[in-house]
GROMACS .gro file of C-alpha atoms in nm:
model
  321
    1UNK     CA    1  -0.104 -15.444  -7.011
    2UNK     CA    2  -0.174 -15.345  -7.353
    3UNK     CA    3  -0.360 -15.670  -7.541
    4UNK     CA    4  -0.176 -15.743  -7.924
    5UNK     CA    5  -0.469 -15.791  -8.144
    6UNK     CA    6  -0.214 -16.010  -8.386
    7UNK     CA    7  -0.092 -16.185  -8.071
    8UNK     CA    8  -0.448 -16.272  -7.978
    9UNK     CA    9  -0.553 -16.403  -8.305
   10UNK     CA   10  -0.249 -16.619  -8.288
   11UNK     CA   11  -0.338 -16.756  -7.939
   12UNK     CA   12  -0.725 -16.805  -8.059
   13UNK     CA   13  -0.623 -17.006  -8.377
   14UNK     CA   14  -0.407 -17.254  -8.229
   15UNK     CA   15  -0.501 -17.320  -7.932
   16UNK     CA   16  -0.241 -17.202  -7.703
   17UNK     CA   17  -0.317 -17.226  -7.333
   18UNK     CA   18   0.008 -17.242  -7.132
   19UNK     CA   19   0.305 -17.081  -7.188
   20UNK     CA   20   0.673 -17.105  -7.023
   21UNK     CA   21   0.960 -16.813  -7.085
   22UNK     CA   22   1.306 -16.942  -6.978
   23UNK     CA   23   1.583 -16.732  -6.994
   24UNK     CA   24   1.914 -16.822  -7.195
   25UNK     CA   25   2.204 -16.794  -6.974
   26UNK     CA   26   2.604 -16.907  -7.074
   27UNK     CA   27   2.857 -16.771  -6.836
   28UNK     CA   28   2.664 -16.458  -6.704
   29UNK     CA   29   2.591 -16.346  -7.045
   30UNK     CA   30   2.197 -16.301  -7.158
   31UNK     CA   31   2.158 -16.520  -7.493
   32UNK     CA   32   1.789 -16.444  -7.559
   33UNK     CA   33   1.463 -16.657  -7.438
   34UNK     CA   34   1.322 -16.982  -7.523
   35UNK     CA   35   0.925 -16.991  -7.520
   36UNK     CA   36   0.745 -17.299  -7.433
   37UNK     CA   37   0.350 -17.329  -7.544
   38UNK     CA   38   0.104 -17.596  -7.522
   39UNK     CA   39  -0.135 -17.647  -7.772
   40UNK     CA   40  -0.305 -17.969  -7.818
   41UNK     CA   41  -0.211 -18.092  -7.479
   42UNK     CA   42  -0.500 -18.014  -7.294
   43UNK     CA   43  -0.281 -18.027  -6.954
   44UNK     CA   44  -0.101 -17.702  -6.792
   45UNK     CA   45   0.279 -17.705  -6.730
   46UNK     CA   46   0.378 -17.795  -6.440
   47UNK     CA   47   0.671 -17.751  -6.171
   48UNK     CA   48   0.855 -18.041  -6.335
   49UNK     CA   49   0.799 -17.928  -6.695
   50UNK     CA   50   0.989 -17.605  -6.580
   51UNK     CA   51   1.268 -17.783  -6.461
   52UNK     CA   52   1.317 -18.011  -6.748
   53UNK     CA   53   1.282 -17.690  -6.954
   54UNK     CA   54   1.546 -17.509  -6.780
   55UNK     CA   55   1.776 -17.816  -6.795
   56UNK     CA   56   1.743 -17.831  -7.182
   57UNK     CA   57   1.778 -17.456  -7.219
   58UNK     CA   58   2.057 -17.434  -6.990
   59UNK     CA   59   2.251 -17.710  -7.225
   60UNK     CA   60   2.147 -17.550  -7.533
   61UNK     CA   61   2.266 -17.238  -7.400
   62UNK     CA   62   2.644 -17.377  -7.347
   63UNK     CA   63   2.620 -17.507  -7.725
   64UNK     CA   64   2.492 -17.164  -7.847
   65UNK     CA   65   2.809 -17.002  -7.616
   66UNK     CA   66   3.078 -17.241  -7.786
   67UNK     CA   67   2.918 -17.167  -8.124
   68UNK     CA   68   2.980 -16.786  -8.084
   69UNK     CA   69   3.321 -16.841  -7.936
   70UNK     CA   70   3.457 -17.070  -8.220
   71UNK     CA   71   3.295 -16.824  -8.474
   72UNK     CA   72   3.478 -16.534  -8.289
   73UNK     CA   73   3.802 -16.671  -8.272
   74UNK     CA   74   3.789 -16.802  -8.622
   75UNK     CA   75   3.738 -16.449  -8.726
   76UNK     CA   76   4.024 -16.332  -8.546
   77UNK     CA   77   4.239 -16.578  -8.661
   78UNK     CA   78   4.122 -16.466  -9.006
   79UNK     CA   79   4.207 -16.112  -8.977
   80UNK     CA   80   4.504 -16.168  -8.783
   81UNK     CA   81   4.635 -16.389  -9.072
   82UNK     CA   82   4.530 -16.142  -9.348
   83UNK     CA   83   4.677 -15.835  -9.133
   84UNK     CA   84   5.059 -16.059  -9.161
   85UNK     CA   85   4.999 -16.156  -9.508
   86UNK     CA   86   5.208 -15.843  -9.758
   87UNK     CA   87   4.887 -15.624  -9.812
   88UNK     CA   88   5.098 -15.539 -10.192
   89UNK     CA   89   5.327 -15.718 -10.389
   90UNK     CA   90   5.588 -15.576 -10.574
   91UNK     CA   91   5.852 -15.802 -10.828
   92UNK     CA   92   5.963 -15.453 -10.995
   93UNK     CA   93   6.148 -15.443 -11.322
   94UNK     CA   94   6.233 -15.850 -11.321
   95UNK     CA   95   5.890 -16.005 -11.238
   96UNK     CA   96   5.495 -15.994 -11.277
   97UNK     CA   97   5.309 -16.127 -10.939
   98UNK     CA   98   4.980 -16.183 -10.813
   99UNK     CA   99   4.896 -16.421 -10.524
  100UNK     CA  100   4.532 -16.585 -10.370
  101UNK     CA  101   4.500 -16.744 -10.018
  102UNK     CA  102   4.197 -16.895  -9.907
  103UNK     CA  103   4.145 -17.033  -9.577
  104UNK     CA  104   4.002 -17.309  -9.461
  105UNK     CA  105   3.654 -17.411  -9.394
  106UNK     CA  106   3.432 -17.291  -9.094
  107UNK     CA  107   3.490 -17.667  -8.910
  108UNK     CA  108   3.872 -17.645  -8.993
  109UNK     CA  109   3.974 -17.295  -8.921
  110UNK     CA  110   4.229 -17.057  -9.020
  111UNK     CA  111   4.562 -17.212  -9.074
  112UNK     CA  112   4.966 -17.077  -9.094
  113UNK     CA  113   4.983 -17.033  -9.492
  114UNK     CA  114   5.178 -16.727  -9.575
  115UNK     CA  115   5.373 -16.591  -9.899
  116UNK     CA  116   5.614 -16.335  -9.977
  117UNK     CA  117   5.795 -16.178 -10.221
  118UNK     CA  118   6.101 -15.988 -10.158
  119UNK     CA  119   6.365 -15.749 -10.379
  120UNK     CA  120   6.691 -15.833 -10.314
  121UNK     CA  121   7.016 -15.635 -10.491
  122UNK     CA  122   7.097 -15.619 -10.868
  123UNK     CA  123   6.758 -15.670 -10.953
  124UNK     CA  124   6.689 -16.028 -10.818
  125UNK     CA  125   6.354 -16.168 -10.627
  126UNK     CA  126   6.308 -16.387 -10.381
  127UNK     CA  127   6.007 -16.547 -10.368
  128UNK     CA  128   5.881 -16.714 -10.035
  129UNK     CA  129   5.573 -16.970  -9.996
  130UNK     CA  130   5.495 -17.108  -9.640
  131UNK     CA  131   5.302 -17.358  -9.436
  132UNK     CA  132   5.296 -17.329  -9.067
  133UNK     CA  133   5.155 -17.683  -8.878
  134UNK     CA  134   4.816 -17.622  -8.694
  135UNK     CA  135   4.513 -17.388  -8.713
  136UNK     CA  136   4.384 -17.099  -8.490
  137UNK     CA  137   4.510 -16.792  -8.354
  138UNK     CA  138   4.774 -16.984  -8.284
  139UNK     CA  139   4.921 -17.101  -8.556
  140UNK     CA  140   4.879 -16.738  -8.760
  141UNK     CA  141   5.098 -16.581  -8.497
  142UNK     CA  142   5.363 -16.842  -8.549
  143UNK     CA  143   5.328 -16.752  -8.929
  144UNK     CA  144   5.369 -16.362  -8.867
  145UNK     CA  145   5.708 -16.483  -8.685
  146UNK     CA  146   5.835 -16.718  -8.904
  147UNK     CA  147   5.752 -16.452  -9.229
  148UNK     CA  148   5.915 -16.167  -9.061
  149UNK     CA  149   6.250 -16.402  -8.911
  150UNK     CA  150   6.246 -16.487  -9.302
  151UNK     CA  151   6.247 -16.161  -9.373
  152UNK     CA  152   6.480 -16.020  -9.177
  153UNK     CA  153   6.750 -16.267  -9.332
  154UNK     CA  154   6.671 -16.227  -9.629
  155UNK     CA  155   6.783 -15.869  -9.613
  156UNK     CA  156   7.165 -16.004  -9.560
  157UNK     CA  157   7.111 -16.165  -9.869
  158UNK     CA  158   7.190 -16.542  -9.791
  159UNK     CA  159   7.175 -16.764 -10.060
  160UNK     CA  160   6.861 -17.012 -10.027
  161UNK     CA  161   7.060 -17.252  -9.871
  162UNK     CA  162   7.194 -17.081  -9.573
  163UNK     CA  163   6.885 -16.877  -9.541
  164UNK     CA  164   6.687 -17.199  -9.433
  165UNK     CA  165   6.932 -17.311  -9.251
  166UNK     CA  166   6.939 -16.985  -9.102
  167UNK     CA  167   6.561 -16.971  -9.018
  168UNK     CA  168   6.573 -17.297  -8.908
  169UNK     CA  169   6.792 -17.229  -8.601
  170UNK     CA  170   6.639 -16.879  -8.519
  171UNK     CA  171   6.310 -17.089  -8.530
  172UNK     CA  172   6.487 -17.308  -8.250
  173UNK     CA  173   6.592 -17.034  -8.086
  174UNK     CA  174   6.250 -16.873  -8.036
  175UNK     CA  175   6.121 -17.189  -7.937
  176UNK     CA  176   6.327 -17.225  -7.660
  177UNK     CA  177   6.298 -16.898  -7.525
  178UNK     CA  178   5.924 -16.937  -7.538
  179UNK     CA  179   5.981 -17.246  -7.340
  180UNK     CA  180   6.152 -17.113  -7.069
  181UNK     CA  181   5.922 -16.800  -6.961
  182UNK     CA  182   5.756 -16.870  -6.642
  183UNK     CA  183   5.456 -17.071  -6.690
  184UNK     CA  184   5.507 -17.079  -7.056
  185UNK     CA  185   5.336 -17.412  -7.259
  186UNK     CA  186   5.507 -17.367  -7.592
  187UNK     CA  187   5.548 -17.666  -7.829
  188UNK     CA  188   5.786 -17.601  -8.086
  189UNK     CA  189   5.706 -17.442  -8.468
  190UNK     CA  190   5.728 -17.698  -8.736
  191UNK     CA  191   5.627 -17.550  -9.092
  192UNK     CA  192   5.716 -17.613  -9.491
  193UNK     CA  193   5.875 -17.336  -9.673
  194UNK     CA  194   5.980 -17.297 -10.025
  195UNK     CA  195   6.225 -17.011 -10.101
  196UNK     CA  196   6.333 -16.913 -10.451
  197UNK     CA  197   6.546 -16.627 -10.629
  198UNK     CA  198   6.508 -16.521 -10.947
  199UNK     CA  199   6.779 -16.345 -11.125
  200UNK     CA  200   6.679 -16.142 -11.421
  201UNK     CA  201   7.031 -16.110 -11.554
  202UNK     CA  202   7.147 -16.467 -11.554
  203UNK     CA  203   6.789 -16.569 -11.603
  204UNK     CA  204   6.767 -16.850 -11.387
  205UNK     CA  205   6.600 -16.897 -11.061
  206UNK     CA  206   6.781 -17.070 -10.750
  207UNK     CA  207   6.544 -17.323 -10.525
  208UNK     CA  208   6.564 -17.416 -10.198
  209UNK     CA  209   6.281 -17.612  -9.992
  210UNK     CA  210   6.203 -17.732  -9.679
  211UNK     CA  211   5.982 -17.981  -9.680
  212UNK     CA  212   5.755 -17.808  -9.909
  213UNK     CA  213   5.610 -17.903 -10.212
  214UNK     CA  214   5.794 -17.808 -10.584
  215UNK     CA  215   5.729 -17.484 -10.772
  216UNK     CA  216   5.531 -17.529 -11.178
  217UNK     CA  217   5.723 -17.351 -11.440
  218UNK     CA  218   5.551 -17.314 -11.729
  219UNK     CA  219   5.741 -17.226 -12.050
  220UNK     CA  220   5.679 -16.914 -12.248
  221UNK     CA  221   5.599 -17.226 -12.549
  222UNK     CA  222   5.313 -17.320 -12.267
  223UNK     CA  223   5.507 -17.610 -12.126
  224UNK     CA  224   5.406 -17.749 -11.790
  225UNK     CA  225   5.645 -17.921 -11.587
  226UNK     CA  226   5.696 -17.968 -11.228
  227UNK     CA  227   6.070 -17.890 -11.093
  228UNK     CA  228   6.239 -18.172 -10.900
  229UNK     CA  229   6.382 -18.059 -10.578
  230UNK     CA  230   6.548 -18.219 -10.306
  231UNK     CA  231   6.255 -18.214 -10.065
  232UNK     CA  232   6.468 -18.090  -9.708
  233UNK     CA  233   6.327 -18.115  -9.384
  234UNK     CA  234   6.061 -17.911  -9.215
  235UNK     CA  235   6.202 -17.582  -9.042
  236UNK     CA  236   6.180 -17.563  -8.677
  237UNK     CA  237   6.302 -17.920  -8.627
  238UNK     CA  238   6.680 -17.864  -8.532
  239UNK     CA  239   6.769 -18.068  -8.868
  240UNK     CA  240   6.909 -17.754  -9.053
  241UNK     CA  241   6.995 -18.006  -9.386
  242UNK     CA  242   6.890 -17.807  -9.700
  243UNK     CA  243   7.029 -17.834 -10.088
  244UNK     CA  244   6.938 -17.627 -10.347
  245UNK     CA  245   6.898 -17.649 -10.709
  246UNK     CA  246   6.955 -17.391 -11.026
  247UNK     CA  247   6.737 -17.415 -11.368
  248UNK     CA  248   6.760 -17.171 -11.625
  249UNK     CA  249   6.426 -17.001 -11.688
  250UNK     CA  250   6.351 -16.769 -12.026
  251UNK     CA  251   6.169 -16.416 -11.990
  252UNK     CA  252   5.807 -16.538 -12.054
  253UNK     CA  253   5.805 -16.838 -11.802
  254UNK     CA  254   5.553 -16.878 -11.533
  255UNK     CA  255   5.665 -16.991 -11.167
  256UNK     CA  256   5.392 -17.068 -10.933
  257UNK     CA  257   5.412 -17.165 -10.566
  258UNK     CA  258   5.139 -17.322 -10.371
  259UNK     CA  259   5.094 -17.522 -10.036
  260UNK     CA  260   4.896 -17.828 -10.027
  261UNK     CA  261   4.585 -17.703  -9.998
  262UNK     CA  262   4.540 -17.658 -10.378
  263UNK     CA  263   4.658 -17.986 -10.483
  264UNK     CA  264   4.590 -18.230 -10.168
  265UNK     CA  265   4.228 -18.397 -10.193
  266UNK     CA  266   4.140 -18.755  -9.940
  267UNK     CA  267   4.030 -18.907 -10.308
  268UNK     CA  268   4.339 -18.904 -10.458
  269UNK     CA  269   4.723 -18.904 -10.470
  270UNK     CA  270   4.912 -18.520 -10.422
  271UNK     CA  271   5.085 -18.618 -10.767
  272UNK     CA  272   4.735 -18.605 -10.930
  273UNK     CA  273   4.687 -18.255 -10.764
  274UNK     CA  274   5.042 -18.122 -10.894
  275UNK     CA  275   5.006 -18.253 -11.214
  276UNK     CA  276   4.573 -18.088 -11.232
  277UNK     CA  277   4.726 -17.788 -11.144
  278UNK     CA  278   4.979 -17.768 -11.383
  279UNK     CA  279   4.737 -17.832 -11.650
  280UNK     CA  280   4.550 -17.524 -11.543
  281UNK     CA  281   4.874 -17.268 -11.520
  282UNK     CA  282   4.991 -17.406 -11.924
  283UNK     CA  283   4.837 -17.109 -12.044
  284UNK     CA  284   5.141 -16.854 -12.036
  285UNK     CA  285   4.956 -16.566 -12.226
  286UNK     CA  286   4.688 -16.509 -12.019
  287UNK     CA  287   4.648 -16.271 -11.772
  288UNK     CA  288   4.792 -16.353 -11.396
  289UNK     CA  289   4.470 -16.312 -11.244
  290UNK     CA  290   4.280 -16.518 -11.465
  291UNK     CA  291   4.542 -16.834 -11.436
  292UNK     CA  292   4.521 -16.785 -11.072
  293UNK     CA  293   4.147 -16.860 -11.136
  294UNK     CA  294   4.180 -17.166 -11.377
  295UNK     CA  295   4.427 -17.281 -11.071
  296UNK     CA  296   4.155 -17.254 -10.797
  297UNK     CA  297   3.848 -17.353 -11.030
  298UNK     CA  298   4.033 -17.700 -11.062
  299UNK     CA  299   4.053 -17.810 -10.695
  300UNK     CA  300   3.798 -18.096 -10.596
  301UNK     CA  301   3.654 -18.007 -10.324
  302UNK     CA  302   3.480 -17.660 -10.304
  303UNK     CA  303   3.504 -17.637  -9.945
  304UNK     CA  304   3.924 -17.754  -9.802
  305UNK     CA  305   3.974 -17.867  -9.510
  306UNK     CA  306   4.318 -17.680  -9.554
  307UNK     CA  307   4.427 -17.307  -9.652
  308UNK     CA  308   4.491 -17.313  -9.994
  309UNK     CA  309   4.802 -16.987 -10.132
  310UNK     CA  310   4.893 -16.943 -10.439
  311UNK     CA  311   5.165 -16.722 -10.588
  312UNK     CA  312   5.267 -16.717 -10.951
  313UNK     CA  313   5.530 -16.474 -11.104
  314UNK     CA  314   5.607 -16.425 -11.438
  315UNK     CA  315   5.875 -16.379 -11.579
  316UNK     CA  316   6.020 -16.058 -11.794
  317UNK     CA  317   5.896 -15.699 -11.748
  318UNK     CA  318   5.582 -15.642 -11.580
  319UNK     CA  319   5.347 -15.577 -11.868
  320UNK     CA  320   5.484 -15.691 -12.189
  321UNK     CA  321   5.311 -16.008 -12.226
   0.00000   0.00000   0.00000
């Protein structure tokens, strides 16, 4: 065998006069090697050294394993939730739109946040902001369902109302079939959801939530005020109660939808959130983009333990502010 001359010095210079390679191992799968030297010890390894150096290893190795699993799956839960988020939005002649989503930390994973915005006839919008219970794989495929259920009736043009209602029993319905394949563990879908249509020619947006958090509306004047709704129920819980509510809104005005992620910190109350980021959005002349970055620069904690969507629309024709 061909002597390293770097190796060597290495050896020389500290002493090194034992040495132990043990393989990493998890699950039949080669993670690398773990090298044991002795220096100062004067003393060779020994059988027993070997096997308490194998035990370590063989625990490390299992750690190392998980590590690369949870880091794998969070990824995939990450592009599976980007890949069922709308890849464009589009509020035509009536609205200007823009959206963020941010997930989660590493430790927390990806969670069920989605958004939406959809044309309806004569011009209107319906803008959708979600929040799907749970993190993981798991919980973005239950958000690709729920978006494209909500989708799908929104295309028979329900008012907000009966749309929720609506999604609420096909939610139950899904659920239930889930349940009853063979061997099938399937707990049911519980998850927030804020629906809202804007109609250009009345000007005035109808609201409908469930369970989820109230839209901003910011004034073309720059006025920031938070829009009382009746709160609902979650969907997916069998409850099917929803009201609505109708406020006239002026070309110029900013509506923003958000889940709880941007306004939910452990330090403070979610009323302190709402009323931070409405602060940030009372800027109605500037750009979309750049509000959406006032929004997320005012959060508390760099790092949520939540996903954190935003979606503001303005209102008016695209361009003319």
């Amino acid at each position: 065998m061909r002597c390293d001359p770097q190796r060597s010095r290495v050896i020389s210079r500290t002493d090194m006069h034992t040495v132990m390679m043990v393989p990493i191992q998890a699950r039949g799968v080669a993670l690398g090697i773990a090298v044991f030297v002795r220096t100062d010890n004067p003393t060779p390894f020994e059988q027993d050294d070997l096997v308490l150096a194998e035990e370590l290893v063989d625990r490390a190795a299992l750690s190392l394993d998980n590590a690369h699993r949870y880091t794998r799956e969070h990824i995939a839960a990450l592009a599976l939730q980007r890949n069922l988020l709308p890849a464009r939005l589009c509020g035509g002649p009536a609205l200007e739109v823009t959206s963020r989503y941010l997930p989660a930390d590493l430790d927390h994973g990806v969670g069920g946040d989605w958004y939406d915005v959809i044309a309806l006839p004569r011009d209107r919008v319906a803008l959708v902001v979600g929040d799907v219970v749970g993190h993981g794989i798991q919980a973005a495929a239950a958000m690709g369902r729920l978006r494209t259920a909500l989708r799908t009736l929104a295309d028979l043009d329900l008012p907000p109302v009966e749309l929720l209602a609506s999604l609420d029993r096909t939610v139950g319905r899904l659920t239930q079939e889930d349940a009853d394949s063979p061997g099938a563990t399937v707990s049911g879908v519980g998850a927030t959801c804020l629906y809202v249509v804007y109609d250009p020619a009345e000007r005035h947006v109808d609201i409908a939530g469930a369970g989820h958090l109230p839209p901003v509306v910011v004034s073309p004047a720059g006025e920031a005020s938070v829009t009382e709704i009746p709160s609902g129920v979650p969907i997916g819980l069998g409850l099917g109660h929803f009201e609505s509510v109708r406020i006239e809104i002026p070309d110029g005005s900013l509506i923003a939808l958000y889940t709880d992620g941007l306004v939910e910190f452990p330090t403070e109350d979610i009323e302190s959130g709402i009323r931070r980021l409405a602060a940030a959005l009372a800027h109605p002349r500037l750009p979309l983009e750049e509000l959406c970055d006032r929004a997320l620069a005012a959060r508390r904690i760099p790092s949520p333990s939540d996903d954190t969507t935003l979606l503001l629309a303005r209102t008016g024709t695209p361009g003319a502010h």
